[in-house]
mmCIF file of C-alpha atoms in Angstrom:
data_model
loop_
_atom_site.group_PDB
_atom_site.id
_atom_site.type_symbol
_atom_site.label_atom_id
_atom_site.label_comp_id
_atom_site.label_asym_id
_atom_site.label_seq_id
_atom_site.Cartn_x
_atom_site.Cartn_y
_atom_site.Cartn_z
ATOM 1 C CA UNK A 168 0.000 0.000 0.000
ATOM 2 C CA UNK A 169 1.188 3.481 -0.794
ATOM 3 C CA UNK A 170 2.274 5.239 2.353
ATOM 4 C CA UNK A 171 0.344 8.354 3.348
ATOM 5 C CA UNK A 172 2.366 10.915 5.263
ATOM 6 C CA UNK A 173 1.725 14.212 7.012
ATOM 7 C CA UNK A 174 4.098 16.902 8.164
ATOM 8 C CA UNK A 175 3.595 15.743 11.742
ATOM 9 C CA UNK A 176 6.867 13.905 12.194
ATOM 10 C CA UNK A 177 6.735 13.041 15.864
ATOM 11 C CA UNK A 178 4.309 12.601 18.728
ATOM 12 C CA UNK A 179 4.580 14.313 22.099
ATOM 13 C CA UNK A 180 3.893 11.062 23.875
ATOM 14 C CA UNK A 181 6.881 10.609 26.189
ATOM 15 C CA UNK A 182 6.929 12.337 29.550
ATOM 16 C CA UNK A 183 10.353 13.423 30.725
ATOM 17 C CA UNK A 184 10.308 14.491 34.358
ATOM 18 C CA UNK A 185 13.124 16.908 35.111
ATOM 19 C CA UNK A 186 12.025 17.569 38.660
ATOM 20 C CA UNK A 187 9.130 17.162 41.066
ATOM 21 C CA UNK A 188 9.087 19.429 44.068
ATOM 22 C CA UNK A 189 7.281 18.224 47.176
ATOM 23 C CA UNK A 190 6.720 21.766 48.480
ATOM 24 C CA UNK A 191 3.379 22.064 50.258
ATOM 25 C CA UNK A 192 1.106 24.976 49.402
ATOM 26 C CA UNK A 193 -1.480 26.736 51.521
ATOM 27 C CA UNK A 194 -5.067 26.022 50.528
ATOM 28 C CA UNK A 195 -5.998 29.044 48.431
ATOM 29 C CA UNK A 196 -6.681 29.929 44.843
ATOM 30 C CA UNK A 197 -3.757 31.502 43.037
ATOM 31 C CA UNK A 198 -4.363 35.144 42.265
ATOM 32 C CA UNK A 199 -1.066 36.673 41.235
ATOM 33 C CA UNK A 200 -1.019 40.457 41.413
ATOM 34 C CA UNK A 201 0.460 42.316 38.463
ATOM 35 C CA UNK A 202 2.932 44.171 40.692
ATOM 36 C CA UNK A 203 4.339 40.835 41.853
ATOM 37 C CA UNK A 204 4.937 39.587 38.319
ATOM 38 C CA UNK A 205 7.898 40.349 36.120
ATOM 39 C CA UNK A 206 7.215 40.835 32.427
ATOM 40 C CA UNK A 207 7.825 37.723 30.339
ATOM 41 C CA UNK A 208 9.188 38.585 26.917
ATOM 42 C CA UNK A 209 11.006 35.428 25.847
ATOM 43 C CA UNK A 210 9.856 33.540 22.748
ATOM 44 C CA UNK A 211 12.433 30.742 23.089
ATOM 45 C CA UNK A 212 10.564 27.475 23.669
ATOM 46 C CA UNK A 213 13.801 25.823 24.722
ATOM 47 C CA UNK A 214 13.299 27.680 28.017
ATOM 48 C CA UNK A 215 10.498 27.736 30.572
ATOM 49 C CA UNK A 216 10.330 31.516 30.143
ATOM 50 C CA UNK A 217 9.577 30.979 26.465
ATOM 51 C CA UNK A 218 6.662 28.657 27.252
ATOM 52 C CA UNK A 219 5.334 31.170 29.779
ATOM 53 C CA UNK A 220 5.731 33.881 27.171
ATOM 54 C CA UNK A 221 3.763 31.826 24.662
ATOM 55 C CA UNK A 222 0.693 32.142 26.902
ATOM 56 C CA UNK A 223 1.110 35.871 27.369
ATOM 57 C CA UNK A 224 1.837 36.533 23.689
ATOM 58 C CA UNK A 225 -0.903 34.355 22.172
ATOM 59 C CA UNK A 226 -3.551 33.942 24.895
ATOM 60 C CA UNK A 227 -6.320 33.001 22.470
ATOM 61 C CA UNK A 228 -4.446 29.837 21.466
ATOM 62 C CA UNK A 229 -4.290 28.341 24.971
ATOM 63 C CA UNK A 230 -6.728 26.470 27.211
ATOM 64 C CA UNK A 231 -5.139 25.673 30.561
ATOM 65 C CA UNK A 232 -6.168 24.341 33.959
ATOM 66 C CA UNK A 233 -3.726 23.326 36.691
ATOM 67 C CA UNK A 234 -5.005 22.136 40.079
ATOM 68 C CA UNK A 235 -2.384 21.231 42.661
ATOM 69 C CA UNK A 236 -4.876 19.107 44.613
ATOM 70 C CA UNK A 237 -4.349 21.193 47.739
ATOM 71 C CA UNK A 238 -6.853 23.899 46.970
ATOM 72 C CA UNK A 239 -4.849 26.027 44.548
ATOM 73 C CA UNK A 240 -5.621 26.382 40.849
ATOM 74 C CA UNK A 241 -4.517 28.368 37.836
ATOM 75 C CA UNK A 242 -6.753 28.542 34.813
ATOM 76 C CA UNK A 243 -6.943 30.304 31.468
ATOM 77 C CA UNK A 244 -9.887 29.823 29.104
ATOM 78 C CA UNK A 245 -10.514 26.438 30.783
ATOM 79 C CA UNK A 246 -13.919 25.947 29.160
ATOM 80 C CA UNK A 247 -12.801 26.845 25.619
ATOM 81 C CA UNK A 248 -12.810 23.828 23.319
ATOM 82 C CA UNK A 249 -9.671 23.244 21.264
ATOM 83 C CA UNK A 250 -8.359 20.349 19.195
ATOM 84 C CA UNK A 251 -7.254 17.610 21.604
ATOM 85 C CA UNK A 252 -5.092 15.507 19.275
ATOM 86 C CA UNK A 253 -4.107 12.244 20.971
ATOM 87 C CA UNK A 254 -4.940 13.543 24.446
ATOM 88 C CA UNK A 255 -8.511 12.409 23.744
ATOM 89 C CA UNK A 256 -7.381 8.755 23.670
ATOM 90 C CA UNK A 257 -7.848 8.587 27.438
ATOM 91 C CA UNK A 258 -11.588 8.395 26.732
ATOM 92 C CA UNK A 259 -11.056 5.216 24.703
ATOM 93 C CA UNK A 260 -8.761 3.948 27.457
ATOM 94 C CA UNK A 261 -11.478 4.547 30.042
ATOM 95 C CA UNK A 262 -14.056 2.714 27.904
ATOM 96 C CA UNK A 263 -11.656 -0.223 27.569
ATOM 97 C CA UNK A 264 -11.036 -0.221 31.328
ATOM 98 C CA UNK A 265 -14.776 -0.255 32.059
ATOM 99 C CA UNK A 266 -15.288 -3.145 29.652
ATOM 100 C CA UNK A 267 -12.498 -5.131 31.307
ATOM 101 C CA UNK A 268 -13.903 -4.422 34.778
ATOM 102 C CA UNK A 269 -17.369 -5.515 33.621
ATOM 103 C CA UNK A 270 -16.015 -8.706 32.060
ATOM 104 C CA UNK A 271 -16.941 -7.638 28.522
ATOM 105 C CA UNK A 272 -13.339 -7.659 27.297
ATOM 106 C CA UNK A 273 -10.468 -9.980 28.159
ATOM 107 C CA UNK A 274 -7.152 -8.095 28.252
ATOM 108 C CA UNK A 275 -5.354 -11.342 27.387
ATOM 109 C CA UNK A 276 -7.406 -11.933 24.224
ATOM 110 C CA UNK A 277 -5.189 -12.544 21.211
ATOM 111 C CA UNK A 278 -6.182 -10.205 18.367
ATOM 112 C CA UNK A 279 -5.177 -11.004 14.767
ATOM 113 C CA UNK A 280 -2.922 -8.234 13.508
ATOM 114 C CA UNK A 281 -5.215 -7.853 10.516
ATOM 115 C CA UNK A 282 -7.958 -6.660 12.877
ATOM 116 C CA UNK A 283 -5.597 -4.050 14.328
ATOM 117 C CA UNK A 284 -4.088 -2.862 11.062
ATOM 118 C CA UNK A 285 -7.350 -2.504 9.170
ATOM 119 C CA UNK A 286 -7.843 0.706 11.220
ATOM 120 C CA UNK A 287 -4.355 2.001 10.422
ATOM 121 C CA UNK A 288 -3.684 4.769 7.886
ATOM 122 C CA UNK A 289 0.033 4.252 7.170
ATOM 123 C CA UNK A 290 2.335 7.149 7.845
ATOM 124 C CA UNK A 291 -0.125 9.515 9.515
ATOM 125 C CA UNK A 292 0.999 8.941 13.107
ATOM 126 C CA UNK A 293 4.629 10.013 13.069
ATOM 127 C CA UNK A 294 5.820 6.399 13.110
ATOM 128 C CA UNK A 295 3.867 5.478 16.233
ATOM 129 C CA UNK A 296 2.424 2.245 14.839
ATOM 130 C CA UNK A 297 5.680 0.646 13.648
ATOM 131 C CA UNK A 298 7.382 1.818 16.845
ATOM 132 C CA UNK A 299 4.728 0.024 18.884
ATOM 133 C CA UNK A 300 5.080 -3.118 16.786
ATOM 134 C CA UNK A 301 8.833 -3.067 17.344
ATOM 135 C CA UNK A 302 8.493 -2.593 21.120
ATOM 136 C CA UNK A 303 6.061 -5.512 21.248
ATOM 137 C CA UNK A 304 8.409 -7.735 19.264
ATOM 138 C CA UNK A 305 6.106 -7.907 16.225
ATOM 139 C CA UNK A 306 7.867 -8.233 12.879
ATOM 140 C CA UNK A 307 7.301 -5.216 10.634
ATOM 141 C CA UNK A 308 8.729 -3.444 7.606
ATOM 142 C CA UNK A 309 8.872 -0.023 9.214
ATOM 143 C CA UNK A 310 5.292 0.735 8.207
ATOM 144 C CA UNK A 311 3.088 -2.282 8.929
ATOM 145 C CA UNK A 312 3.261 -5.789 10.366
ATOM 146 C CA UNK A 313 4.676 -8.327 7.931
ATOM 147 C CA UNK A 314 2.499 -11.240 9.085
ATOM 148 C CA UNK A 315 -1.138 -10.243 9.468
ATOM 149 C CA UNK A 316 -2.014 -13.753 10.626
ATOM 150 C CA UNK A 317 0.052 -13.252 13.769
ATOM 151 C CA UNK A 318 -1.659 -11.973 16.905
ATOM 152 C CA UNK A 319 -1.209 -9.345 19.594
ATOM 153 C CA UNK A 320 -2.552 -9.347 23.126
ATOM 154 C CA UNK A 321 -5.420 -6.854 23.471
ATOM 155 C CA UNK A 322 -3.896 -5.140 26.488
ATOM 156 C CA UNK A 323 -0.624 -4.759 24.585
ATOM 157 C CA UNK A 324 -2.531 -2.982 21.816
ATOM 158 C CA UNK A 325 -3.856 -0.565 24.426
ATOM 159 C CA UNK A 326 -0.310 0.096 25.635
ATOM 160 C CA UNK A 327 0.494 1.071 22.035
ATOM 161 C CA UNK A 328 -2.367 3.586 22.051
ATOM 162 C CA UNK A 329 -1.012 5.251 25.198
ATOM 163 C CA UNK A 330 2.759 4.840 25.036
ATOM 164 C CA UNK A 331 3.481 5.305 21.314
ATOM 165 C CA UNK A 332 0.103 6.962 20.568
ATOM 166 C CA UNK A 333 -0.954 4.423 17.955
ATOM 167 C CA UNK A 334 -3.919 5.793 15.989
ATOM 168 C CA UNK A 335 -5.461 2.478 14.941
ATOM 169 C CA UNK A 336 -6.370 1.209 18.409
ATOM 170 C CA UNK A 337 -8.964 3.917 19.247
ATOM 171 C CA UNK A 338 -11.013 3.093 16.144
ATOM 172 C CA UNK A 339 -10.587 -0.630 16.829
ATOM 173 C CA UNK A 340 -11.943 -0.135 20.359
ATOM 174 C CA UNK A 341 -14.817 1.987 19.073
ATOM 175 C CA UNK A 342 -15.704 -0.797 16.636
ATOM 176 C CA UNK A 343 -15.498 -3.467 19.351
ATOM 177 C CA UNK A 344 -17.295 -1.580 22.122
ATOM 178 C CA UNK A 345 -19.757 0.641 20.266
ATOM 179 C CA UNK A 346 -20.308 4.371 20.588
ATOM 180 C CA UNK A 347 -22.507 4.177 23.682
ATOM 181 C CA UNK A 348 -19.776 2.489 25.709
ATOM 182 C CA UNK A 349 -17.294 5.221 24.840
ATOM 183 C CA UNK A 350 -19.795 7.999 25.589
ATOM 184 C CA UNK A 351 -20.799 6.367 28.872
ATOM 185 C CA UNK A 352 -17.175 6.115 29.981
ATOM 186 C CA UNK A 353 -16.702 9.844 29.338
ATOM 187 C CA UNK A 354 -19.933 10.672 31.159
ATOM 188 C CA UNK A 355 -18.821 8.586 34.147
ATOM 189 C CA UNK A 356 -16.288 11.302 34.941
ATOM 190 C CA UNK A 357 -18.544 14.232 34.117
ATOM 191 C CA UNK A 358 -17.830 14.738 30.415
ATOM 192 C CA UNK A 359 -21.367 14.661 29.063
ATOM 193 C CA UNK A 360 -22.059 14.855 25.350
ATOM 194 C CA UNK A 361 -18.704 13.467 24.250
ATOM 195 C CA UNK A 362 -18.690 13.056 20.470
ATOM 196 C CA UNK A 363 -16.857 9.827 19.652
ATOM 197 C CA UNK A 364 -14.111 10.520 17.107
ATOM 198 C CA UNK A 365 -12.646 8.368 14.375
ATOM 199 C CA UNK A 366 -8.940 8.758 13.713
ATOM 200 C CA UNK A 367 -9.331 7.202 10.269
ATOM 201 C CA UNK A 368 -12.337 9.311 9.345
ATOM 202 C CA UNK A 369 -10.743 12.505 10.660
ATOM 203 C CA UNK A 370 -7.352 11.903 9.003
ATOM 204 C CA UNK A 371 -8.447 11.026 5.470
ATOM 205 C CA UNK A 372 -10.114 14.418 4.768
ATOM 206 C CA UNK A 373 -6.717 16.067 5.245
ATOM 207 C CA UNK A 374 -5.771 14.517 1.908
ATOM 208 C CA UNK A 375 -9.167 14.657 0.213
ATOM 209 C CA UNK A 376 -11.694 17.093 1.741
ATOM 210 C CA UNK A 377 -14.488 15.289 -0.114
ATOM 211 C CA UNK A 378 -14.015 12.413 2.340
ATOM 212 C CA UNK A 379 -15.293 14.697 5.112
ATOM 213 C CA UNK A 380 -18.746 14.657 3.567
ATOM 214 C CA UNK A 381 -21.320 12.390 5.151
ATOM 215 C CA UNK A 382 -20.705 10.133 8.136
ATOM 216 C CA UNK A 383 -16.942 9.923 8.747
ATOM 217 C CA UNK A 384 -17.366 6.730 10.795
ATOM 218 C CA UNK A 385 -18.905 5.129 7.719
ATOM 219 C CA UNK A 386 -15.882 6.339 5.746
ATOM 220 C CA UNK A 387 -13.603 4.797 8.363
ATOM 221 C CA UNK A 388 -15.433 1.485 8.062
ATOM 222 C CA UNK A 389 -15.031 1.590 4.288
ATOM 223 C CA UNK A 390 -11.299 2.094 4.783
ATOM 224 C CA UNK A 391 -11.232 -0.838 7.202
ATOM 225 C CA UNK A 392 -13.308 -3.335 5.225
ATOM 226 C CA UNK A 393 -13.444 -2.192 1.577
ATOM 227 C CA UNK A 394 -10.057 -2.978 0.028
ATOM 228 C CA UNK A 395 -10.780 -1.348 -3.380
ATOM 229 C CA UNK A 396 -11.794 1.877 -1.591
ATOM 230 C CA UNK A 397 -8.643 1.741 0.531
ATOM 231 C CA UNK A 398 -6.442 1.258 -2.520
ATOM 232 C CA UNK A 399 -8.206 4.013 -4.458
ATOM 233 C CA UNK A 400 -7.772 6.542 -1.651
ATOM 234 C CA UNK A 401 -4.121 5.599 -1.138
ATOM 235 C CA UNK A 402 -3.334 5.886 -4.847
ATOM 236 C CA UNK A 403 -4.841 9.356 -5.204
ATOM 237 C CA UNK A 404 -3.230 10.996 -2.189
ATOM 238 C CA UNK A 405 -1.767 14.463 -2.615
ATOM 239 C CA UNK A 406 0.235 15.633 0.391
ATOM 240 C CA UNK A 407 -1.104 19.033 1.496
ATOM 241 C CA UNK A 408 1.026 21.910 2.737
ATOM 242 C CA UNK A 409 1.514 22.497 6.450
ATOM 243 C CA UNK A 410 -0.981 25.361 6.439
ATOM 244 C CA UNK A 411 -3.546 23.178 4.665
ATOM 245 C CA UNK A 412 -3.011 20.382 7.174
ATOM 246 C CA UNK A 413 -3.302 22.752 10.138
ATOM 247 C CA UNK A 414 -6.535 24.194 8.748
ATOM 248 C CA UNK A 415 -7.885 20.675 8.213
ATOM 249 C CA UNK A 416 -6.973 19.666 11.745
ATOM 250 C CA UNK A 417 -8.959 22.606 13.139
ATOM 251 C CA UNK A 418 -11.919 21.691 10.944
ATOM 252 C CA UNK A 419 -12.078 17.915 11.270
ATOM 253 C CA UNK A 420 -10.516 16.741 14.540
ATOM 254 C CA UNK A 421 -12.082 16.220 17.967
ATOM 255 C CA UNK A 422 -12.273 19.187 20.294
ATOM 256 C CA UNK A 423 -12.561 19.492 24.036
ATOM 257 C CA UNK A 424 -11.630 21.795 26.878
ATOM 258 C CA UNK A 425 -9.097 21.749 29.672
ATOM 259 C CA UNK A 426 -12.018 21.434 32.102
ATOM 260 C CA UNK A 427 -13.335 18.314 30.395
ATOM 261 C CA UNK A 428 -9.969 16.572 30.302
ATOM 262 C CA UNK A 429 -9.310 17.593 33.896
ATOM 263 C CA UNK A 430 -12.548 15.927 34.996
ATOM 264 C CA UNK A 431 -11.357 12.675 33.454
ATOM 265 C CA UNK A 432 -7.919 12.775 35.030
ATOM 266 C CA UNK A 433 -9.224 13.715 38.466
ATOM 267 C CA UNK A 434 -11.717 10.833 38.383
ATOM 268 C CA UNK A 435 -8.886 8.456 37.493
ATOM 269 C CA UNK A 436 -6.543 9.788 40.152
ATOM 270 C CA UNK A 437 -8.990 9.936 43.061
ATOM 271 C CA UNK A 438 -10.796 6.711 42.107
ATOM 272 C CA UNK A 439 -14.204 8.315 41.593
ATOM 273 C CA UNK A 440 -14.249 6.882 38.077
ATOM 274 C CA UNK A 441 -15.158 3.604 39.750
ATOM 275 C CA UNK A 442 -14.424 0.083 38.475
ATOM 276 C CA UNK A 443 -11.693 0.250 35.865
ATOM 277 C CA UNK A 444 -9.783 3.165 37.394
ATOM 278 C CA UNK A 445 -6.947 0.808 38.314
ATOM 279 C CA UNK A 446 -6.601 -0.301 34.692
ATOM 280 C CA UNK A 447 -6.546 3.305 33.488
ATOM 281 C CA UNK A 448 -3.835 4.234 35.989
ATOM 282 C CA UNK A 449 -1.768 1.170 35.115
ATOM 283 C CA UNK A 450 -1.640 2.360 31.511
ATOM 284 C CA UNK A 451 -1.190 6.082 32.143
ATOM 285 C CA UNK A 452 1.396 5.615 34.914
ATOM 286 C CA UNK A 453 3.635 3.236 32.994
ATOM 287 C CA UNK A 454 6.736 5.315 33.711
ATOM 288 C CA UNK A 455 8.467 5.285 37.129
ATOM 289 C CA UNK A 456 6.764 7.434 39.753
ATOM 290 C CA UNK A 457 8.658 10.526 40.938
ATOM 291 C CA UNK A 458 9.952 10.426 44.507
ATOM 292 C CA UNK A 459 7.241 10.972 47.098
ATOM 293 C CA UNK A 460 4.398 10.049 44.768
ATOM 294 C CA UNK A 461 2.312 7.001 43.952
ATOM 295 C CA UNK A 462 2.244 7.695 40.237
ATOM 296 C CA UNK A 463 2.380 10.260 37.454
ATOM 297 C CA UNK A 464 -0.012 9.612 34.565
ATOM 298 C CA UNK A 465 0.175 11.325 31.218
ATOM 299 C CA UNK A 466 -1.264 11.391 27.709
ATOM 300 C CA UNK A 467 -0.332 14.122 25.290
ATOM 301 C CA UNK A 468 -0.596 14.576 21.584
ATOM 302 C CA UNK A 469 0.169 16.683 18.576
ATOM 303 C CA UNK A 470 -1.134 17.455 15.125
ATOM 304 C CA UNK A 471 -0.057 20.173 12.699
ATOM 305 C CA UNK A 472 -0.640 23.407 14.619
ATOM 306 C CA UNK A 473 -1.575 21.651 17.866
ATOM 307 C CA UNK A 474 0.233 20.447 21.005
ATOM 308 C CA UNK A 475 -1.616 19.029 24.017
ATOM 309 C CA UNK A 476 -0.516 17.889 27.472
ATOM 310 C CA UNK A 477 -2.657 16.279 30.188
ATOM 311 C CA UNK A 478 -1.446 14.775 33.488
ATOM 312 C CA UNK A 479 -2.391 13.538 36.939
ATOM 313 C CA UNK A 480 -0.072 13.218 39.923
ATOM 314 C CA UNK A 481 -1.016 10.999 42.891
ATOM 315 C CA UNK A 482 0.878 11.739 46.089
ATOM 316 C CA UNK A 483 1.651 9.601 49.106
ATOM 317 C CA UNK A 484 -0.602 11.818 51.247
ATOM 318 C CA UNK A 485 -3.661 10.958 49.139
ATOM 319 C CA UNK A 486 -3.905 14.264 47.286
ATOM 320 C CA UNK A 487 -4.175 14.338 43.499
ATOM 321 C CA UNK A 488 -2.902 17.116 41.239
ATOM 322 C CA UNK A 489 -4.038 17.536 37.646
ATOM 323 C CA UNK A 490 -2.846 19.647 34.735
ATOM 324 C CA UNK A 491 -4.072 20.219 31.190
ATOM 325 C CA UNK A 492 -2.379 22.611 28.760
ATOM 326 C CA UNK A 493 -3.802 22.807 25.235
ATOM 327 C CA UNK A 494 -2.165 24.864 22.478
ATOM 328 C CA UNK A 495 -3.345 25.431 18.917
ATOM 329 C CA UNK A 496 -2.727 27.909 16.099
ATOM 330 C CA UNK A 497 1.003 27.151 15.869
ATOM 331 C CA UNK A 498 2.589 28.223 12.549
ATOM 332 C CA UNK A 499 5.023 25.781 10.953
ATOM 333 C CA UNK A 500 8.220 27.187 12.459
ATOM 334 C CA UNK A 501 6.701 27.496 15.915
ATOM 335 C CA UNK A 502 5.249 23.988 15.720
ATOM 336 C CA UNK A 503 8.634 22.530 14.802
ATOM 337 C CA UNK A 504 10.233 24.389 17.693
ATOM 338 C CA UNK A 505 7.544 23.140 20.086
ATOM 339 C CA UNK A 506 8.031 19.553 18.953
ATOM 340 C CA UNK A 507 11.746 19.822 19.669
ATOM 341 C CA UNK A 508 11.299 21.353 23.122
ATOM 342 C CA UNK A 509 8.019 20.076 24.589
ATOM 343 C CA UNK A 510 9.900 18.315 27.399
ATOM 344 C CA UNK A 511 10.691 21.774 28.785
ATOM 345 C CA UNK A 512 6.967 22.531 28.893
ATOM 346 C CA UNK A 513 6.325 19.173 30.566
ATOM 347 C CA UNK A 514 8.885 19.910 33.267
ATOM 348 C CA UNK A 515 7.220 23.253 33.935
ATOM 349 C CA UNK A 516 3.812 21.574 34.229
ATOM 350 C CA UNK A 517 5.034 18.891 36.639
ATOM 351 C CA UNK A 518 6.716 21.521 38.807
ATOM 352 C CA UNK A 519 3.522 23.608 38.828
ATOM 353 C CA UNK A 520 1.523 20.661 40.160
ATOM 354 C CA UNK A 521 3.847 20.430 43.176
ATOM 355 C CA UNK A 522 5.502 23.791 43.733
ATOM 356 C CA UNK A 523 3.678 26.994 44.683
ATOM 357 C CA UNK A 524 6.487 29.042 43.163
ATOM 358 C CA UNK A 525 6.139 27.320 39.783
ATOM 359 C CA UNK A 526 2.356 27.637 39.933
ATOM 360 C CA UNK A 527 2.699 31.358 40.658
ATOM 361 C CA UNK A 528 4.925 31.786 37.600
ATOM 362 C CA UNK A 529 2.130 30.467 35.381
ATOM 363 C CA UNK A 530 -0.469 32.517 37.260
ATOM 364 C CA UNK A 531 1.458 35.640 36.326
ATOM 365 C CA UNK A 532 0.832 35.160 32.601
ATOM 366 C CA UNK A 533 -2.820 34.093 32.557
#
């Protein structure tokens, strides 16, 4: 099959923790006074000052909500919906976790690779799918699995969705579970009215806007089960410019707010999500926990023009901090810079969940 590729060359899926302060904060809402705040003029995203400056300089491109779990919050346009990119995959994860808890899915079920790869649009995920195959020890040619008769454990597929940000697994889970299960899982944590996305159906219109017409889930199913349609679409692909891709992302991809994602992460971290919360945390907190904590869970994402970060931090004292920082409207040069330096932003976010000083720095620019 002809490979389809976008400008998005990497996924902001790894969380690199540069520090995690255990400083306690008094229980109060952050309200930084202008005379206590120094002007932030940096535009260098290789520095924390540059990320702070990006909020101050382009406030209409940011939706942010940080809650340290001890009564202090910083927020900026928290109810404004922006493109979520792969951060929305936690909804599919929560639906999977509910199904496992209810006995409707067996995490040890062996899934034929054909059933996984039929939901894969080659080359549109920054190499996430082949990277996941390689980590799982599945033979591949750098694009797809070489033996579609081989199998993968269902729970391992879910790790690919979270760790490498594989785009095929969410549509596979939607197909297996049905839309109501995904919506119900979102509603369980307070996100009512969640519109279930399709990564296949949202991605294909970037290359042919006509494919956005009608029901995009039906289009995704045609891609998955209609080989002539799949071959026809692949053969006619024209790679759009960055600006065209970014405009398509804003038009076609799933949107949500920092408030909505925060509700999910808090329900996972404090257990109010109910049965299945342990499975969610096992997947989100796959990296070692920082000192003094029980776990740090994360799912971020990126698409042309968009970078998203969402986290929860569970402490030994039972408190739970959450943070969501959504950015859109990034021009090509700024997007490339962000993709090369997002670990700096992540370090700032983690510090803000634990340190009153770091939280105050963000409060000064919102």
